[in-house]
Coordinates of C-alpha atoms and ligand atoms in Angstrom, one line a residue:
M1 CA -118.1 57.7 -79.4
G2 CA -117.6 61.5 -79.8
L3 CA -114.2 63.0 -79.0
F4 CA -115.6 65.1 -76.2
Q5 CA -118.1 62.7 -74.8
R6 CA -118.1 62.9 -71.0
R7 CA -116.4 59.9 -69.3
I8 CA -118.5 60.2 -66.1
K9 CA -122.2 60.9 -65.9
N10 CA -124.4 61.4 -62.8
F11 CA -128.0 60.4 -62.6
Y12 CA -130.4 61.5 -59.9
G13 CA -133.5 60.0 -58.3
L14 CA -135.7 61.9 -55.9
D15 CA -138.4 60.3 -53.8
V16 CA -140.5 62.7 -51.8
G17 CA -142.4 60.5 -49.3
N18 CA -144.8 61.1 -46.4
G19 CA -142.0 60.5 -43.9
A20 CA -138.7 61.1 -45.7
I21 CA -137.2 62.8 -48.8
K22 CA -134.6 60.6 -50.5
L23 CA -132.1 61.9 -53.1
V24 CA -129.8 59.5 -54.7
E25 CA -126.8 60.2 -57.1
L26 CA -125.7 57.3 -59.3
R27 CA -122.4 57.7 -61.2
Q28 CA -121.7 55.9 -64.4
D29 CA -118.3 55.4 -65.9
M30 CA -119.1 55.6 -69.6
R31 CA -116.0 53.6 -70.6
T32 CA -117.0 50.5 -68.5
S33 CA -120.7 51.3 -68.1
S34 CA -120.3 50.4 -64.4
V35 CA -122.7 52.2 -62.0
V36 CA -121.9 53.3 -58.5
L37 CA -124.0 54.7 -55.7
Q38 CA -122.0 57.9 -55.4
R39 CA -124.0 59.8 -52.7
F40 CA -127.4 59.8 -51.1
L41 CA -129.3 62.0 -48.7
I42 CA -132.3 61.1 -46.5
R43 CA -134.0 63.9 -44.6
P44 CA -137.3 63.9 -42.8
T45 CA -140.3 65.4 -44.7
P46 CA -141.5 68.3 -42.6
A47 CA -144.7 67.2 -40.8
D48 CA -147.9 67.5 -42.7
T49 CA -146.3 68.8 -45.9
V50 CA -147.0 65.7 -48.0
Q51 CA -149.9 63.4 -47.7
N52 CA -149.9 60.4 -50.0
G53 CA -148.6 62.2 -53.1
T54 CA -150.5 65.4 -52.4
I55 CA -148.6 68.5 -51.4
K56 CA -150.3 70.1 -48.4
N57 CA -147.8 72.8 -47.5
P58 CA -145.8 73.9 -50.6
A59 CA -143.7 76.6 -48.9
E60 CA -142.4 74.4 -46.1
L61 CA -141.7 71.5 -48.5
K62 CA -139.9 73.8 -50.9
G63 CA -137.6 74.9 -48.0
A64 CA -136.8 71.3 -47.2
I65 CA -136.0 70.4 -50.8
K66 CA -133.9 73.5 -51.4
E67 CA -131.9 72.6 -48.2
L68 CA -131.4 69.1 -49.6
L69 CA -130.1 70.5 -52.9
R70 CA -127.8 72.8 -51.0
E71 CA -126.4 69.8 -49.1
M72 CA -125.8 68.1 -52.4
G73 CA -123.8 71.1 -53.4
A74 CA -126.0 71.9 -56.4
R75 CA -128.2 74.8 -57.4
S76 CA -130.1 72.8 -60.0
L77 CA -130.4 69.2 -61.0
K78 CA -132.2 67.0 -63.4
V79 CA -134.0 64.3 -61.5
A80 CA -136.4 61.4 -62.0
T81 CA -139.1 61.4 -59.5
V82 CA -142.2 59.5 -58.3
L83 CA -145.6 60.0 -56.9
T84 CA -146.5 57.4 -54.2
G85 CA -149.7 56.8 -52.3
Q86 CA -151.9 57.8 -55.2
N87 CA -154.2 55.3 -56.7
L88 CA -152.9 54.0 -59.9
I89 CA -155.1 52.3 -62.5
V90 CA -153.2 49.5 -64.2
R91 CA -154.8 47.7 -67.1
Q92 CA -153.7 45.4 -70.0
I93 CA -155.5 45.9 -73.3
E94 CA -155.4 44.4 -76.7
V95 CA -155.5 46.8 -79.6
P96 CA -154.7 46.7 -83.4
R97 CA -151.0 47.4 -84.0
M98 CA -150.4 51.1 -84.4
P99 CA -147.6 53.6 -84.0
A100 CA -147.0 55.1 -80.5
E101 CA -148.4 58.5 -81.5
E102 CA -151.6 57.0 -82.7
L103 CA -152.0 54.9 -79.6
K104 CA -151.6 58.1 -77.5
K105 CA -154.5 59.6 -79.3
V106 CA -156.6 56.5 -78.8
I107 CA -155.9 56.5 -75.1
H108 CA -156.8 60.2 -74.9
T109 CA -160.1 59.8 -76.6
Q110 CA -160.9 56.6 -74.7
A111 CA -159.7 57.9 -71.3
D112 CA -163.0 57.6 -69.6
H113 CA -163.5 54.1 -70.9
Y114 CA -160.0 52.8 -69.9
F115 CA -159.6 54.7 -66.7
G116 CA -162.9 56.2 -65.6
I117 CA -161.1 59.6 -65.6
P118 CA -161.9 62.3 -68.2
A119 CA -158.9 63.0 -70.5
E120 CA -158.4 66.5 -69.2
D121 CA -157.8 65.2 -65.6
L122 CA -155.7 62.1 -66.6
A123 CA -152.0 61.4 -66.7
A124 CA -151.5 58.2 -68.7
D125 CA -148.6 56.2 -69.9
F126 CA -148.3 52.9 -71.8
Q127 CA -145.9 50.2 -72.7
V128 CA -146.3 47.8 -75.6
L129 CA -145.8 44.3 -74.0
R130 CA -145.9 42.1 -77.0
Q131 CA -147.1 41.7 -80.6
L132 CA -150.1 39.4 -81.0
P133 CA -151.3 37.4 -84.0
Q134 CA -153.7 39.0 -86.5
N135 CA -151.9 42.3 -86.4
R136 CA -152.8 43.1 -82.8
M137 CA -150.7 44.0 -79.7
Q138 CA -150.9 43.8 -76.0
V139 CA -150.4 47.0 -74.1
L140 CA -149.9 47.9 -70.5
L141 CA -151.8 51.1 -69.5
V142 CA -151.1 53.1 -66.4
G143 CA -153.2 56.1 -65.4
S144 CA -153.7 58.4 -62.5
L145 CA -155.1 61.8 -61.7
K146 CA -152.9 64.5 -63.4
Q147 CA -153.2 67.3 -60.8
P148 CA -150.9 65.9 -58.1
I149 CA -148.2 65.2 -60.7
V150 CA -148.4 68.8 -62.1
E151 CA -148.2 70.2 -58.6
L152 CA -145.1 68.1 -57.7
V153 CA -143.3 68.9 -61.0
D154 CA -144.1 72.6 -60.5
L155 CA -142.9 72.6 -57.0
L156 CA -139.6 70.9 -57.9
Q157 CA -139.1 73.3 -60.8
S158 CA -139.4 76.2 -58.3
C159 CA -136.6 74.6 -56.2
G160 CA -134.3 74.3 -59.2
L161 CA -135.1 70.6 -59.9
R162 CA -136.2 69.7 -63.4
A163 CA -138.2 66.5 -63.4
T164 CA -137.1 64.5 -66.5
R165 CA -139.6 61.8 -65.7
V166 CA -142.3 61.0 -63.2
D167 CA -142.2 57.3 -62.7
I168 CA -144.6 55.0 -61.0
E169 CA -143.5 53.5 -57.7
P170 CA -143.9 49.8 -58.6
L171 CA -141.8 50.1 -61.7
A172 CA -139.1 52.1 -60.0
A173 CA -139.0 49.6 -57.1
M174 CA -138.8 46.6 -59.4
R175 CA -136.1 48.2 -61.5
S176 CA -134.0 48.9 -58.4
L177 CA -134.4 45.3 -57.1
R178 CA -134.0 43.4 -60.4
W179 CA -131.1 45.5 -61.7
T180 CA -129.1 44.9 -58.5
N181 CA -130.2 41.2 -58.3
A182 CA -131.8 41.8 -55.0
V183 CA -134.8 40.1 -56.6
A184 CA -134.2 37.0 -58.8
S185 CA -135.9 36.9 -62.2
T186 CA -138.6 34.3 -62.5
V187 CA -140.0 32.4 -65.5
A188 CA -142.6 34.4 -67.3
E189 CA -145.5 32.4 -65.7
D190 CA -144.4 33.1 -62.1
A191 CA -145.4 36.1 -60.1
T192 CA -143.3 38.4 -57.8
V193 CA -144.8 40.6 -55.2
I194 CA -143.2 43.9 -54.1
L195 CA -144.4 45.4 -50.9
D196 CA -143.1 48.9 -50.2
I197 CA -144.0 49.8 -46.6
G198 CA -143.5 53.6 -46.3
A199 CA -144.7 56.1 -43.7
G200 CA -148.1 57.0 -45.1
T201 CA -149.0 54.0 -47.2
S202 CA -147.9 50.5 -48.2
N203 CA -147.8 49.9 -51.9
L204 CA -148.3 46.3 -53.0
S205 CA -147.6 45.4 -56.6
I206 CA -147.7 42.1 -58.4
F207 CA -145.7 41.3 -61.5
Q208 CA -146.0 38.2 -63.7
G209 CA -142.5 37.7 -64.9
D210 CA -141.5 41.4 -65.4
E211 CA -144.9 42.6 -66.3
L212 CA -146.9 44.7 -63.8
Q213 CA -150.3 43.1 -63.2
L214 CA -151.8 44.7 -60.1
V215 CA -151.3 47.6 -57.8
R216 CA -152.9 48.1 -54.4
V217 CA -152.4 51.1 -52.1
I218 CA -152.8 49.9 -48.5
G219 CA -153.6 52.7 -46.0
V220 CA -151.5 51.2 -43.2
A221 CA -147.8 52.0 -42.8
G222 CA -145.1 53.3 -40.5
N223 CA -147.0 56.4 -39.3
D224 CA -149.9 54.2 -38.2
F225 CA -147.6 52.2 -35.9
T226 CA -146.1 55.4 -34.4
Q227 CA -149.5 56.9 -34.0
A228 CA -150.9 53.8 -32.2
I229 CA -147.9 53.7 -29.9
A230 CA -148.2 57.4 -29.1
E231 CA -151.9 57.0 -28.2
G232 CA -151.5 53.7 -26.4
M233 CA -148.5 54.7 -24.3
Q234 CA -149.6 58.4 -23.9
V235 CA -146.3 59.7 -25.3
S236 CA -145.2 62.2 -27.9
W237 CA -144.7 61.3 -31.5
Q238 CA -140.9 61.5 -31.1
E239 CA -141.0 59.2 -28.1
A240 CA -143.3 56.8 -29.9
E241 CA -140.9 56.7 -32.9
G242 CA -138.1 55.9 -30.5
L243 CA -140.1 53.1 -28.9
K244 CA -141.0 51.7 -32.3
L245 CA -137.4 51.5 -33.4
R246 CA -136.3 50.1 -30.0
Y247 CA -138.9 47.3 -29.7
G248 CA -140.2 46.4 -33.2
V249 CA -142.7 43.6 -33.3
D250 CA -142.0 41.8 -30.1
P251 CA -145.0 40.2 -28.5
N252 CA -143.4 40.6 -25.1
S253 CA -142.7 44.3 -25.4
P254 CA -144.7 47.0 -23.6
I255 CA -145.7 48.6 -27.0
F256 CA -147.1 45.4 -28.5
P257 CA -150.7 45.9 -27.3
S258 CA -150.7 49.3 -29.0
L259 CA -148.9 48.1 -32.2
R260 CA -151.0 45.0 -32.6
P261 CA -154.2 46.6 -34.2
P262 CA -152.4 48.4 -37.1
L263 CA -150.1 45.4 -37.5
E264 CA -153.1 43.0 -37.9
R265 CA -154.7 45.5 -40.3
L266 CA -151.6 45.5 -42.5
L267 CA -151.2 41.7 -42.5
R268 CA -154.9 41.3 -43.3
Q269 CA -154.8 43.8 -46.3
V270 CA -151.7 42.0 -47.7
S271 CA -153.4 38.6 -47.3
I272 CA -156.6 39.9 -49.0
S273 CA -154.6 41.1 -52.0
L274 CA -152.5 37.9 -52.4
E275 CA -155.6 35.7 -52.0
F276 CA -157.5 37.8 -54.6
Y277 CA -154.6 37.5 -57.1
Q278 CA -154.0 33.8 -56.5
V279 CA -157.7 32.9 -56.8
E280 CA -158.0 34.9 -60.0
N281 CA -154.8 33.4 -61.4
R282 CA -155.0 29.8 -60.3
S283 CA -152.5 28.5 -62.8
Q284 CA -149.8 31.0 -61.6
C285 CA -147.4 30.5 -58.8
I286 CA -146.5 33.5 -56.6
R287 CA -142.8 32.7 -56.1
Q288 CA -141.6 35.5 -54.0
M289 CA -142.6 38.6 -52.0
C290 CA -139.9 41.2 -51.5
V291 CA -140.5 43.8 -48.8
I292 CA -138.9 47.3 -48.9
G293 CA -139.5 50.8 -47.6
G294 CA -138.4 52.3 -44.3
G295 CA -141.5 50.8 -42.6
S296 CA -140.3 47.3 -43.5
Q297 CA -137.3 47.9 -41.1
L298 CA -139.5 47.5 -38.1
A299 CA -137.7 44.6 -36.4
G300 CA -139.7 41.4 -36.8
L301 CA -142.2 42.7 -39.4
V302 CA -140.8 40.7 -42.3
A303 CA -141.0 37.5 -40.2
A304 CA -144.6 38.3 -39.2
L305 CA -145.5 38.9 -42.8
S306 CA -143.8 35.6 -43.8
A307 CA -145.7 33.6 -41.1
D308 CA -149.0 35.2 -42.2
V309 CA -148.4 34.4 -45.9
Q310 CA -147.4 30.9 -45.0
E311 CA -150.7 30.4 -43.2
L312 CA -152.7 31.8 -46.1
F313 CA -151.1 29.6 -48.7
T314 CA -151.5 26.5 -46.4
R315 CA -155.2 27.3 -46.4
L316 CA -155.1 27.8 -50.2
E317 CA -153.3 24.4 -50.5
T318 CA -150.6 26.1 -52.7
E319 CA -146.9 26.4 -52.2
A320 CA -146.2 29.7 -50.3
P321 CA -143.9 32.4 -51.8
L322 CA -140.6 33.2 -50.2
V323 CA -140.9 36.4 -48.2
F324 CA -137.8 38.4 -47.7
A325 CA -136.4 41.9 -47.1
G326 CA -135.2 43.6 -50.3
N327 CA -132.0 45.7 -50.3
P328 CA -130.6 47.0 -53.5
C329 CA -127.5 48.3 -51.7
T330 CA -126.3 44.8 -50.8
Y331 CA -125.4 44.4 -54.5
L332 CA -124.7 47.9 -55.6
A333 CA -121.1 49.3 -55.6
T334 CA -121.0 52.3 -53.2
A335 CA -118.5 55.1 -53.4
T336 CA -118.5 56.0 -49.7
N337 CA -120.4 55.1 -46.6
A338 CA -121.1 51.5 -47.6
Q339 CA -122.4 50.5 -44.2
A340 CA -124.9 53.4 -44.1
A341 CA -126.1 52.6 -47.6
Q342 CA -126.5 48.9 -46.6
D343 CA -128.5 49.9 -43.5
L344 CA -130.7 52.3 -45.4
G345 CA -131.1 50.3 -48.6
P346 CA -134.7 49.4 -48.1
T347 CA -135.6 53.1 -47.7
L348 CA -133.5 54.1 -50.7
A349 CA -134.8 51.4 -53.0
V350 CA -137.3 53.5 -54.9
A351 CA -134.9 56.5 -55.3
I352 CA -132.2 54.2 -56.7
G353 CA -134.8 52.7 -59.1
L354 CA -135.6 56.2 -60.3
A355 CA -132.0 57.1 -61.0
L356 CA -131.4 53.7 -62.7
G357 CA -134.3 54.6 -65.0
E358 CA -132.2 57.6 -66.1
V359 CA -129.2 55.3 -66.6
V360 CA -131.2 53.1 -68.8
A361 CA -132.8 56.0 -70.7
S362 CA -129.3 57.5 -71.3
A363 CA -128.1 54.2 -72.8
T364 CA -130.8 54.2 -75.4
D365 CA -130.5 57.9 -76.3
Ligands
ATP401 N1 -135.5 50.8 -38.1 C1 -136.8 51.1 -38.3 N2 -137.8 50.5 -37.6 C2 -139.1 50.8 -37.7 N3 -139.5 51.8 -38.6 C3 -138.6 52.4 -39.3 C4 -137.2 52.1 -39.2 N4 -136.6 53.0 -40.1 C5 -137.5 53.7 -40.7 N5 -138.7 53.4 -40.2 C6 -140.0 54.0 -40.6 O1 -140.1 54.1 -42.0 C7 -141.0 55.1 -42.4 C8 -140.3 55.9 -43.5 O2 -140.1 55.1 -44.5 P1 -140.0 55.6 -46.0 O3 -139.0 56.7 -46.1 O4 -139.9 54.4 -46.9 O5 -141.5 56.3 -46.1 P2 -141.9 57.3 -47.2 O6 -141.4 56.9 -48.5 O7 -141.5 58.7 -46.7 O8 -143.5 57.2 -47.1 P3 -144.6 56.9 -48.3 O9 -144.0 55.9 -49.2 O10 -145.8 56.4 -47.5 O11 -144.8 58.3 -48.9 C9 -141.3 55.9 -41.1 O12 -142.6 55.5 -40.6 C10 -140.2 55.4 -40.1 O13 -140.6 55.5 -38.8
MG402 MG1 -142.2 55.7 -50.1

């Protein structure tokens, strides 16, 4: 260890969602390696500035992010960030063993074949999963359209934020939940589902062991509930948000008739994804489904998901996974405001996973 090495290091994760902007500061004591949730900020995303990873109103969003930075007491920061709501293409391929640089070139030249996106429009990343016999290897490929990522990174740069990494939501979520033991590890054959119910979209991802297998973006989330209540009850958006938080999923509440259609759409889309995966992978057991995101805090929603999943697996004559709410803050040491962190843990999960990615990267520097 160098004589002047810093004893304390801060790491930042920024999650700019449809509904809320989340900025998390993790602090690591380099002597003990212990990590603490030092500070966090959650502020509403100005209406209609971000739509599923696409920036619609850069000037207004910039104002909100700069304000957040000011509240953190910083003029500039290095952050890991994420793009949610965009379709991700996840594939596993087998290729001859080759160095990373060479594999990058192969992916570039084969972009259309692997992702159906021309190389110039593609942002791709890969992870070597394992070495195979006969000098081959198995590789996880992740790709998406490049333009929204470039726009996000440029916007952050103009606010004084340097994006050290643009992660994908499923990996940030899983890192957050596994690292804090909010999600138990499984044997390599078993699958874990993470469902992040946000404001604009719900992201469902399935992992076999720790390996990402499938990602689905479901176009039903918190905003759809609010919108349905506003229309059904003939109230403003703000009033509808208030009613949503007050009643949750209660079949006897006055908002239930309005809430029911989007709720059923969400349950159905989750069921379709799980059934598709289970039927395609009959030998695998889906052990657990962990639900995060602000939208998951709708009272009664996790129980409704659990009942629906139970029904599906009874029909499939397979043991049903355990469905539970995921909260990284239950297990993460917190410098201040432990109760608020605990209450907001499901919303902060992705931002915490982003900052943890920086902790991990720093340890391997
Ligand atoms: N207690 C609660 N009950 C019901 N809904 C809630 C509660 N708390 C937050 N929400 C909802 O959570 C949503 C915001 O969650 P989150 O911050 O995870 O979304 P986001 O990341 O901004 O959206 P996206 O991931 O789609 O970009 C809003 O729709 C909000 O109404
Ligand atoms: Mg989100």
